[in-house]
Amino acid sequence: MSETKQEEKTYFYPNKWGRGILTSAEEIMGDKGVQALLNMAKLEKYIDNYPPDNMTRAFSFEDVSRLQAAFWDMYGKRGARVFATRAGEATFKSGLTQFKSVAAAAEVAMKVGSMDAKVKIGMEFFSKFFNSVSDQVVSIGEDEKHWFWYIERCPMCWGRKTDEPVCYLAVGVLQGALAWVSQGKKWRVSPTECIANGAKRGVIAIEKAPVE
Ligand SMILES: [Zn+2]
């Protein structure tokens, strides 16, 4: 605490999620690619030294954000969007197994009702899960045509300033979660507002009608 500004509290993701981001990055870009990414992010400490596979909150928001910024620097905007989305999906599959194991109750609830009801139950459950195991703060909302995933405290753009929404990792994670909830359907998910872009909170919009 000695060096940090007093008003700047440090927030964390569970180690498992940080590990999930790195292992899924490795799947996509290979271990050389991850090394380059970690160098660029000035996170050499994780080279051949991924965080342990546990739910301890020790992977800082700053590190999450630096990794996202490094994607941006390495692949450009367009590449980073695609890349972060894929990494998010892979992270849901590999890093959020904890979620799936505690989601048995939600699964039972999701067996009944319309697709709308399933997605709503799934998102409610998923947001509570995020809030309880990480320092990310999310809430959900909806209008006639969209579901909204509000990110009140966002690790992905922590400390960044950008000219457009950048939190595509959340897009991928949500796509993974929604596919799981809806037995494989695809959904249009887009970040419409971002704290790095001057908004009060991040907003990810999901069209209520699945693509297919
Ligand atoms: Zn953001």
XYZ file of N, CA and C and ligand atoms in Angstrom:
637
model
N 0.826 -1.216 0.000
C 0.000 0.000 0.000
C 0.855 1.260 0.000
N 2.143 1.105 0.246
C 2.975 2.275 0.477
C 3.044 3.198 -0.740
N 3.176 2.614 -1.938
C 3.397 3.440 -3.114
C 2.107 3.928 -3.788
N 1.023 3.196 -3.576
C -0.193 3.548 -4.299
C -0.909 4.737 -3.660
N -1.576 5.470 -4.518
C -2.363 6.596 -4.000
C -3.458 6.051 -3.095
N -3.711 6.743 -2.034
C -4.615 6.198 -1.024
C -6.023 5.970 -1.530
N -6.480 6.849 -2.410
C -7.874 6.699 -2.853
C -8.031 5.577 -3.880
N -6.890 5.078 -4.376
C -6.971 4.039 -5.395
C -6.914 2.640 -4.800
N -8.080 2.115 -4.539
C -8.163 0.767 -4.006
C -7.836 -0.201 -5.144
N -7.237 -1.309 -4.820
C -6.952 -2.307 -5.837
C -8.057 -3.355 -5.850
N -8.506 -3.664 -7.054
C -9.565 -4.670 -7.216
C -9.019 -5.864 -7.987
N -9.683 -6.986 -7.802
C -9.145 -8.227 -8.366
C -10.183 -9.121 -9.018
N -9.701 -9.876 -10.006
C -10.382 -11.059 -10.526
C -9.808 -12.268 -9.782
N -10.557 -13.360 -9.733
C -9.956 -14.584 -9.204
C -8.792 -15.024 -10.100
N -7.791 -15.623 -9.497
C -6.651 -16.154 -10.257
C -7.077 -16.986 -11.451
N -8.071 -17.822 -11.215
C -8.545 -18.746 -12.256
C -8.939 -17.998 -13.534
N -9.518 -16.824 -13.381
C -9.954 -16.068 -14.557
C -8.767 -15.449 -15.275
N -7.809 -14.945 -14.497
C -6.589 -14.424 -15.112
C -5.893 -15.534 -15.890
N -5.832 -16.694 -15.264
C -5.243 -17.870 -15.911
C -6.015 -18.226 -17.178
N -7.346 -18.150 -17.085
C -8.195 -18.456 -18.241
C -7.921 -17.519 -19.409
N -7.723 -16.240 -19.122
C -7.418 -15.273 -20.187
C -6.101 -15.671 -20.863
N -5.111 -16.035 -20.060
C -3.801 -16.364 -20.615
C -3.791 -17.707 -21.356
N -4.468 -18.715 -20.797
C -4.470 -20.012 -21.496
C -5.283 -19.921 -22.785
N -6.358 -19.143 -22.778
C -7.130 -19.037 -24.008
C -6.375 -18.200 -25.034
N -5.620 -17.206 -24.560
C -4.767 -16.445 -25.478
C -3.741 -17.384 -26.103
N -3.215 -18.285 -25.299
C -2.214 -19.239 -25.791
C -2.805 -20.153 -26.868
N -4.061 -20.580 -26.655
C -4.721 -21.415 -27.656
C -4.803 -20.707 -29.002
N -5.035 -19.404 -28.947
C -5.231 -18.644 -30.178
C -3.902 -18.212 -30.789
N -2.964 -17.760 -29.974
C -1.750 -17.150 -30.521
C -0.466 -17.937 -30.252
N -0.582 -19.079 -29.580
C 0.610 -19.882 -29.300
C 1.413 -19.310 -28.139
N 2.367 -20.090 -27.633
C 3.074 -19.589 -26.439
C 4.013 -18.435 -26.766
N 4.544 -18.406 -27.992
C 5.373 -17.261 -28.404
C 4.542 -15.978 -28.426
N 3.331 -16.128 -28.941
C 2.430 -14.980 -29.012
C 2.093 -14.445 -27.637
N 1.826 -15.357 -26.705
C 1.512 -14.923 -25.344
C 2.708 -14.229 -24.705
N 3.901 -14.775 -25.010
C 5.116 -14.131 -24.485
C 5.230 -12.698 -24.984
N 4.991 -12.530 -26.286
C 5.047 -11.186 -26.867
C 3.994 -10.278 -26.228
N 2.809 -10.856 -26.034
C 1.714 -10.107 -25.415
C 2.097 -9.657 -24.001
N 2.659 -10.579 -23.243
C 3.031 -10.268 -21.858
C 4.166 -9.254 -21.804
N 5.100 -9.357 -22.751
C 6.159 -8.353 -22.815
C 5.588 -6.977 -23.114
N 4.694 -6.955 -24.107
C 4.112 -5.690 -24.496
C 3.310 -5.070 -23.354
N 2.658 -5.933 -22.578
C 1.831 -5.455 -21.461
C 2.675 -5.143 -20.224
N 3.983 -5.357 -20.345
C 4.875 -5.223 -19.188
C 4.434 -6.126 -18.039
N 4.032 -7.320 -18.418
C 3.616 -8.303 -17.421
C 4.477 -9.561 -17.554
N 5.781 -9.313 -17.671
C 6.723 -10.439 -17.817
C 6.611 -11.420 -16.664
N 6.128 -10.914 -15.541
C 6.037 -11.791 -14.360
C 5.172 -13.031 -14.612
N 4.298 -12.972 -15.639
C 3.443 -14.136 -15.914
C 4.016 -15.073 -16.972
N 5.160 -14.722 -17.576
C 5.736 -15.609 -18.589
C 6.144 -16.920 -17.929
N 5.619 -18.032 -18.457
C 5.830 -19.367 -17.861
C 5.470 -19.399 -16.387
N 4.599 -18.545 -15.999
C 4.259 -18.434 -14.585
C 2.825 -17.917 -14.458
N 1.887 -18.681 -15.046
C 0.486 -18.265 -15.003
C -0.023 -18.312 -13.566
N -1.052 -17.523 -13.283
C -1.604 -17.564 -11.924
C -2.143 -18.964 -11.616
N -2.165 -19.345 -10.350
C -2.667 -20.684 -9.998
C -4.150 -20.840 -10.309
N -4.553 -22.091 -10.434
C -5.922 -22.417 -10.826
C -6.836 -22.421 -9.596
N -7.007 -21.254 -9.001
C -7.884 -21.182 -7.827
C -8.706 -19.889 -7.855
N -9.613 -19.778 -6.937
C -10.551 -18.653 -6.950
C -10.114 -17.502 -6.027
N -8.869 -17.519 -5.585
C -8.358 -16.403 -4.784
C -8.364 -15.126 -5.632
N -8.832 -14.040 -5.053
C -8.859 -12.780 -5.795
C -7.491 -12.132 -5.750
N -6.691 -12.383 -6.772
C -5.334 -11.849 -6.753
C -4.847 -11.381 -8.122
N -5.689 -11.474 -9.158
C -5.302 -11.010 -10.491
C -5.887 -9.615 -10.666
N -5.020 -8.595 -10.609
C -5.534 -7.233 -10.465
C -6.230 -6.707 -11.722
N -7.166 -5.803 -11.506
C -7.848 -5.144 -12.624
C -6.833 -4.481 -13.543
N -5.796 -3.936 -12.942
C -4.784 -3.277 -13.757
C -4.140 -4.264 -14.744
N -3.899 -5.479 -14.277
C -3.293 -6.483 -15.156
C -4.272 -6.918 -16.255
N -5.553 -7.066 -15.883
C -6.569 -7.404 -16.892
C -6.572 -6.326 -17.973
N -6.579 -5.071 -17.531
C -6.643 -3.939 -18.446
C -5.394 -3.851 -19.325
N -4.244 -4.086 -18.740
C -2.997 -4.035 -19.520
C -2.978 -5.100 -20.602
N -3.517 -6.277 -20.280
C -3.570 -7.333 -21.296
C -4.470 -6.911 -22.448
N -5.612 -6.296 -22.108
C -6.526 -5.857 -23.161
C -5.874 -4.777 -24.024
N -5.162 -3.861 -23.374
C -4.487 -2.796 -24.117
C -3.404 -3.378 -25.025
N -2.737 -4.435 -24.547
C -1.685 -5.064 -25.360
C -2.274 -5.769 -26.584
N -3.448 -6.399 -26.438
C -4.150 -6.950 -27.608
C -4.329 -5.838 -28.641
N -4.786 -4.701 -28.146
C -5.071 -3.541 -28.991
C -3.821 -3.098 -29.731
N -2.702 -3.024 -28.997
C -1.449 -2.572 -29.594
C -0.913 -3.583 -30.611
N -1.104 -4.873 -30.314
C -0.533 -5.894 -31.199
C -1.356 -6.120 -32.455
N -2.665 -6.036 -32.323
C -3.527 -6.456 -33.440
C -4.297 -5.314 -34.083
N -4.168 -4.108 -33.538
C -4.975 -3.009 -34.055
C -6.404 -3.160 -33.565
N -7.208 -2.143 -33.806
C -8.577 -2.153 -33.280
C -9.376 -3.350 -33.750
N -9.374 -3.543 -35.063
C -10.221 -4.579 -35.621
C -9.782 -5.964 -35.133
N -8.481 -6.209 -35.204
C -7.956 -7.484 -34.756
C -8.214 -7.710 -33.272
N -8.040 -6.648 -32.492
C -8.215 -6.767 -31.047
C -9.651 -7.109 -30.688
N -10.578 -6.532 -31.452
C -11.992 -6.832 -31.207
C -12.265 -8.314 -31.407
N -11.812 -8.815 -32.546
C -12.041 -10.221 -32.869
C -11.333 -11.104 -31.845
N -10.107 -10.731 -31.567
C -9.291 -11.520 -30.671
C -9.868 -11.561 -29.259
N -10.228 -10.387 -28.731
C -10.740 -10.328 -27.361
C -12.063 -11.074 -27.254
N -12.863 -10.990 -28.314
C -14.135 -11.710 -28.300
C -13.900 -13.220 -28.227
N -12.965 -13.691 -29.061
C -12.648 -15.134 -29.023
C -12.059 -15.544 -27.685
N -11.166 -14.698 -27.161
C -10.553 -15.015 -25.867
C -11.612 -15.057 -24.771
N -12.587 -14.153 -24.876
C -13.668 -14.132 -23.883
C -14.488 -15.407 -23.920
N -14.796 -15.850 -25.130
C -15.552 -17.096 -25.271
C -14.778 -18.280 -24.714
N -13.490 -18.321 -25.067
C -12.650 -19.411 -24.574
C -12.502 -19.332 -23.056
N -12.430 -18.112 -22.544
C -12.306 -17.947 -21.096
C -13.556 -18.446 -20.392
N -14.701 -18.177 -21.005
C -15.932 -18.708 -20.408
C -15.855 -20.227 -20.351
N -15.419 -20.824 -21.451
C -15.378 -22.290 -21.509
C -14.352 -22.879 -20.548
N -13.159 -22.275 -20.495
C -12.105 -22.891 -19.677
C -12.066 -22.339 -18.252
N -12.201 -21.037 -18.136
C -11.959 -20.419 -16.829
C -13.172 -20.342 -15.938
N -14.355 -20.477 -16.505
C -15.550 -20.314 -15.689
C -16.244 -21.632 -15.404
N -15.463 -22.698 -15.403
C -16.051 -23.993 -15.064
C -16.663 -23.947 -13.666
N -16.059 -23.133 -12.827
C -16.602 -22.932 -11.478
C -18.062 -22.497 -11.565
N -18.312 -21.599 -12.516
C -19.673 -21.119 -12.706
C -20.601 -22.268 -13.069
N -20.158 -23.073 -14.021
C -21.027 -24.158 -14.468
C -21.339 -25.123 -13.339
N -20.366 -25.338 -12.465
C -20.616 -26.293 -11.386
C -21.581 -25.726 -10.341
N -21.588 -24.412 -10.177
C -22.547 -23.855 -9.206
C -23.866 -23.489 -9.881
N -23.931 -23.695 -11.197
C -25.104 -23.242 -11.935
C -26.193 -24.303 -12.051
N -26.023 -25.407 -11.337
C -27.009 -26.479 -11.432
C -28.421 -25.976 -11.143
N -28.532 -25.123 -10.128
C -29.847 -24.583 -9.758
C -30.431 -23.758 -10.902
N -29.586 -22.945 -11.514
C -30.047 -22.124 -12.633
C -30.453 -23.017 -13.796
N -29.715 -24.086 -13.984
C -30.031 -24.995 -15.089
C -31.423 -25.597 -14.939
N -31.756 -25.957 -13.722
C -33.090 -26.493 -13.463
C -34.135 -25.437 -13.795
N -33.894 -24.208 -13.313
C -34.839 -23.119 -13.563
C -34.958 -22.820 -15.051
N -33.840 -23.012 -15.770
C -33.844 -22.658 -17.188
C -34.511 -23.716 -18.070
N -34.822 -24.855 -17.487
C -35.474 -25.906 -18.284
C -36.884 -25.500 -18.698
N -37.515 -24.707 -17.852
C -38.893 -24.306 -18.140
C -38.928 -22.911 -18.737
N -40.005 -22.617 -19.436
C -40.230 -21.253 -19.887
C -39.684 -20.946 -21.265
N -39.971 -19.730 -21.692
C -39.593 -19.259 -23.020
C -38.097 -18.991 -23.082
N -37.594 -18.760 -24.274
C -36.187 -18.395 -24.441
C -35.880 -17.114 -23.658
N -36.803 -16.144 -23.711
C -36.625 -14.900 -22.960
C -36.411 -15.167 -21.474
N -37.255 -16.032 -20.935
C -37.166 -16.336 -19.501
C -35.852 -17.037 -19.181
N -35.449 -17.938 -20.060
C -34.173 -18.649 -19.869
C -33.001 -17.682 -19.821
N -32.981 -16.771 -20.812
C -31.867 -15.830 -20.884
C -31.870 -14.924 -19.658
N -33.068 -14.502 -19.268
C -33.158 -13.614 -18.110
C -32.635 -14.304 -16.843
N -33.084 -15.517 -16.616
C -32.612 -16.268 -15.447
C -31.108 -16.483 -15.525
N -30.645 -16.846 -16.709
C -29.216 -17.076 -16.907
C -28.399 -15.834 -16.618
N -28.843 -14.687 -17.139
C -28.089 -13.447 -16.944
C -28.121 -12.985 -15.497
N -29.268 -13.151 -14.866
C -29.345 -12.786 -13.443
C -28.364 -13.614 -12.635
N -28.375 -14.890 -12.927
C -27.505 -15.796 -12.202
C -26.042 -15.459 -12.462
N -25.737 -15.220 -13.717
C -24.373 -14.946 -14.129
C -23.856 -13.638 -13.505
N -24.717 -12.626 -13.444
C -24.299 -11.350 -12.856
C -24.037 -11.507 -11.355
N -24.885 -12.270 -10.690
C -24.660 -12.508 -9.257
C -23.356 -13.256 -9.034
N -23.110 -14.197 -9.924
C -21.867 -14.963 -9.830
C -20.654 -14.040 -9.971
N -20.689 -13.176 -10.981
C -19.593 -12.214 -11.168
C -19.394 -11.363 -9.920
N -20.496 -10.859 -9.386
C -20.404 -9.967 -8.235
C -19.896 -10.683 -6.983
N -20.196 -11.969 -6.888
C -19.814 -12.644 -5.655
C -18.387 -13.176 -5.681
N -17.865 -13.551 -6.853
C -16.523 -14.128 -6.836
C -15.432 -13.179 -7.339
N -15.823 -12.015 -7.889
C -14.807 -11.067 -8.344
C -15.175 -9.667 -7.860
N -14.258 -8.719 -8.063
C -14.545 -7.333 -7.675
C -15.190 -6.545 -8.810
N -15.419 -7.212 -9.931
C -16.167 -6.556 -10.996
C -17.607 -6.395 -10.510
N -18.205 -5.232 -10.781
C -19.582 -5.008 -10.345
C -20.464 -4.893 -11.577
N -21.407 -5.811 -11.693
C -22.293 -5.780 -12.850
C -23.753 -5.827 -12.406
N -24.624 -5.310 -13.272
C -26.059 -5.455 -13.055
C -26.684 -5.649 -14.425
N -27.942 -6.018 -14.442
C -28.560 -6.256 -15.735
C -29.825 -5.423 -15.899
N -30.221 -5.237 -17.141
C -31.435 -4.493 -17.433
C -31.955 -4.935 -18.789
N -33.041 -4.337 -19.212
C -33.587 -4.693 -20.524
C -34.486 -3.584 -21.052
N -34.660 -3.543 -22.359
C -35.758 -2.783 -22.930
C -36.486 -3.755 -23.853
N -37.322 -3.225 -24.739
C -38.129 -4.127 -25.546
C -37.272 -5.076 -26.403
N -36.174 -4.512 -26.932
C -35.401 -5.285 -27.913
C -34.064 -5.824 -27.412
N -33.627 -5.371 -26.239
C -32.287 -5.742 -25.780
C -32.263 -6.180 -24.326
N -31.276 -7.021 -24.066
C -30.814 -7.202 -22.705
C -29.603 -6.296 -22.530
N -29.423 -5.794 -21.306
C -28.229 -4.977 -21.052
C -27.421 -5.569 -19.913
N -26.141 -5.601 -20.139
C -25.173 -6.027 -19.124
C -24.416 -4.760 -18.745
N -24.692 -4.245 -17.545
C -24.058 -3.002 -17.094
C -22.822 -3.334 -16.272
N -21.718 -2.729 -16.642
C -20.479 -2.951 -15.885
C -20.182 -1.671 -15.099
N -20.475 -1.719 -13.821
C -20.323 -0.527 -12.985
C -18.853 -0.318 -12.595
N -18.156 -1.405 -12.377
C -16.723 -1.341 -12.090
C -16.060 -2.347 -13.016
N -15.239 -1.809 -13.927
C -14.801 -2.623 -15.064
C -13.293 -2.885 -15.059
N -12.891 -4.143 -14.989
C -11.461 -4.453 -15.034
C -10.871 -4.297 -16.428
N -11.694 -4.498 -17.469
C -11.156 -4.606 -18.824
C -10.573 -3.294 -19.334
N -11.159 -2.175 -18.903
C -10.651 -0.877 -19.371
C -10.144 -0.055 -18.197
N -9.811 -0.727 -17.128
C -9.354 -0.064 -15.902
C -8.199 0.894 -16.189
N -8.403 2.178 -15.898
C -7.327 3.155 -16.071
C -7.057 3.568 -17.513
N -7.870 3.054 -18.464
C -7.607 3.395 -19.865
C -8.471 4.563 -20.324
N -7.984 5.228 -21.376
C -8.769 6.265 -22.052
C -8.773 5.926 -23.530
N -9.951 5.744 -24.088
C -10.025 5.313 -25.484
C -11.091 6.119 -26.215
N -11.080 6.035 -27.557
C -12.071 6.802 -28.312
C -13.280 5.952 -28.713
N -13.333 4.743 -28.222
C -14.490 3.892 -28.496
C -14.552 2.796 -27.437
N -15.708 2.131 -27.304
C -15.785 1.036 -26.332
C -14.783 -0.063 -26.668
N -14.124 -0.583 -25.639
C -13.058 -1.562 -25.877
C -13.260 -2.898 -25.165
N -14.361 -3.044 -24.443
C -14.450 -4.207 -23.562
C -15.023 -5.440 -24.268
N -14.297 -5.870 -25.297
C -14.737 -7.006 -26.107
C -14.540 -8.355 -25.421
N -13.704 -8.372 -24.399
C -13.577 -9.609 -23.639
C -14.935 -9.955 -23.016
N -15.645 -8.926 -22.545
C -16.982 -9.137 -21.971
C -17.953 -9.629 -23.033
N -17.794 -9.118 -24.255
C -18.648 -9.580 -25.357
C -18.482 -11.084 -25.543
N -17.222 -11.530 -25.567
C -16.951 -12.949 -25.762
C -17.452 -13.804 -24.611
N -17.217 -13.325 -23.392
C -17.679 -14.074 -22.221
C -19.203 -14.201 -22.256
N -19.864 -13.114 -22.602
C -21.335 -13.154 -22.667
C -21.813 -14.059 -23.804
N -21.120 -14.004 -24.944
C -21.503 -14.903 -26.036
C -21.385 -16.353 -25.604
N -20.315 -16.658 -24.879
C -20.141 -18.011 -24.365
C -21.252 -18.384 -23.394
N -21.574 -17.450 -22.496
C -22.611 -17.712 -21.494
C -23.979 -17.862 -22.147
N -24.253 -17.004 -23.122
C -25.557 -17.048 -23.792
C -25.720 -18.319 -24.610
N -24.649 -18.745 -25.250
C -24.708 -19.997 -26.016
C -24.992 -21.157 -25.065
N -24.392 -21.093 -23.904
C -24.591 -22.147 -22.906
C -26.052 -22.147 -22.423
N -26.569 -20.935 -22.148
C -27.940 -20.800 -21.659
C -28.951 -21.281 -22.706
N -28.662 -21.005 -23.971
C -29.657 -21.243 -25.027
C -29.351 -22.494 -25.851
N -28.501 -23.343 -25.346
C -28.100 -24.568 -26.049
C -27.560 -24.283 -27.454
N -26.612 -23.370 -27.506
C -25.842 -23.208 -28.729
C -26.301 -22.123 -29.692
N -27.332 -21.363 -29.318
C -27.741 -20.284 -30.220
C -26.702 -19.156 -30.206
N -26.667 -18.406 -31.311
C -25.756 -17.262 -31.398
C -26.547 -15.969 -31.210
N -25.901 -14.985 -30.567
C -26.574 -13.730 -30.220
C -25.733 -12.553 -30.657
N -26.432 -11.467 -31.028
C -25.700 -10.239 -31.354
C -25.414 -9.464 -30.069
N -24.132 -9.375 -29.751
C -23.701 -8.760 -28.495
C -22.756 -7.612 -28.838
N -23.065 -6.390 -28.427
C -22.132 -5.298 -28.734
C -21.951 -4.335 -27.579
N -20.715 -3.887 -27.395
C -20.445 -2.899 -26.360
C -20.891 -1.534 -26.874
N -21.796 -0.881 -26.172
C -22.284 0.409 -26.662
C -21.724 1.578 -25.863
N -21.354 1.302 -24.607
C -20.711 2.361 -23.826
C -19.600 1.754 -22.998
N -18.631 2.607 -22.644
C -17.439 2.109 -21.968
C -16.905 3.197 -21.058
N -16.475 2.815 -19.886
C -15.944 3.793 -18.936
C -14.694 4.467 -19.512
N -13.884 3.691 -20.257
C -12.670 4.251 -20.871
C -13.001 5.313 -21.911
N -14.238 5.257 -22.373
C -14.696 6.148 -23.419
C -15.526 7.292 -22.821
N -15.463 7.439 -21.514
C -16.109 8.563 -20.830
C -17.468 8.271 -20.224
N -17.984 7.054 -20.391
C -19.299 6.733 -19.836
C -19.201 6.469 -18.331
N -20.342 6.622 -17.660
C -20.381 6.349 -16.223
C -20.175 4.870 -15.937
N -20.744 4.054 -16.810
C -20.603 2.610 -16.654
C -20.565 1.979 -18.042
N -19.988 0.796 -18.099
C -19.954 0.088 -19.373
C -21.310 -0.517 -19.662
N -21.686 -0.521 -20.931
C -22.947 -1.139 -21.333
C -22.684 -2.108 -22.480
N -23.107 -3.359 -22.295
C -23.058 -4.329 -23.374
C -24.506 -4.657 -23.720
N -24.868 -4.436 -24.977
C -26.250 -4.687 -25.406
C -26.346 -6.011 -26.136
N -27.399 -6.759 -25.828
C -27.627 -8.066 -26.453
C -28.997 -8.026 -27.113
N -29.042 -8.247 -28.417
C -30.351 -8.278 -29.077
C -31.133 -9.481 -28.588
N -32.421 -9.236 -28.284
C -33.204 -10.307 -27.686
C -33.480 -11.477 -28.621
N -33.555 -11.199 -29.913
C -33.756 -12.300 -30.849
C -32.405 -12.893 -31.236
N -32.229 -14.199 -31.038
C -30.958 -14.801 -31.429
C -30.778 -14.738 -32.948
N -29.511 -14.801 -33.373
C -29.207 -14.731 -34.805
C -29.726 -15.966 -35.524
N -29.593 -17.113 -34.852
C -30.067 -18.356 -35.470
C -30.506 -19.319 -34.397
Zn -14.930 -0.896 -20.158
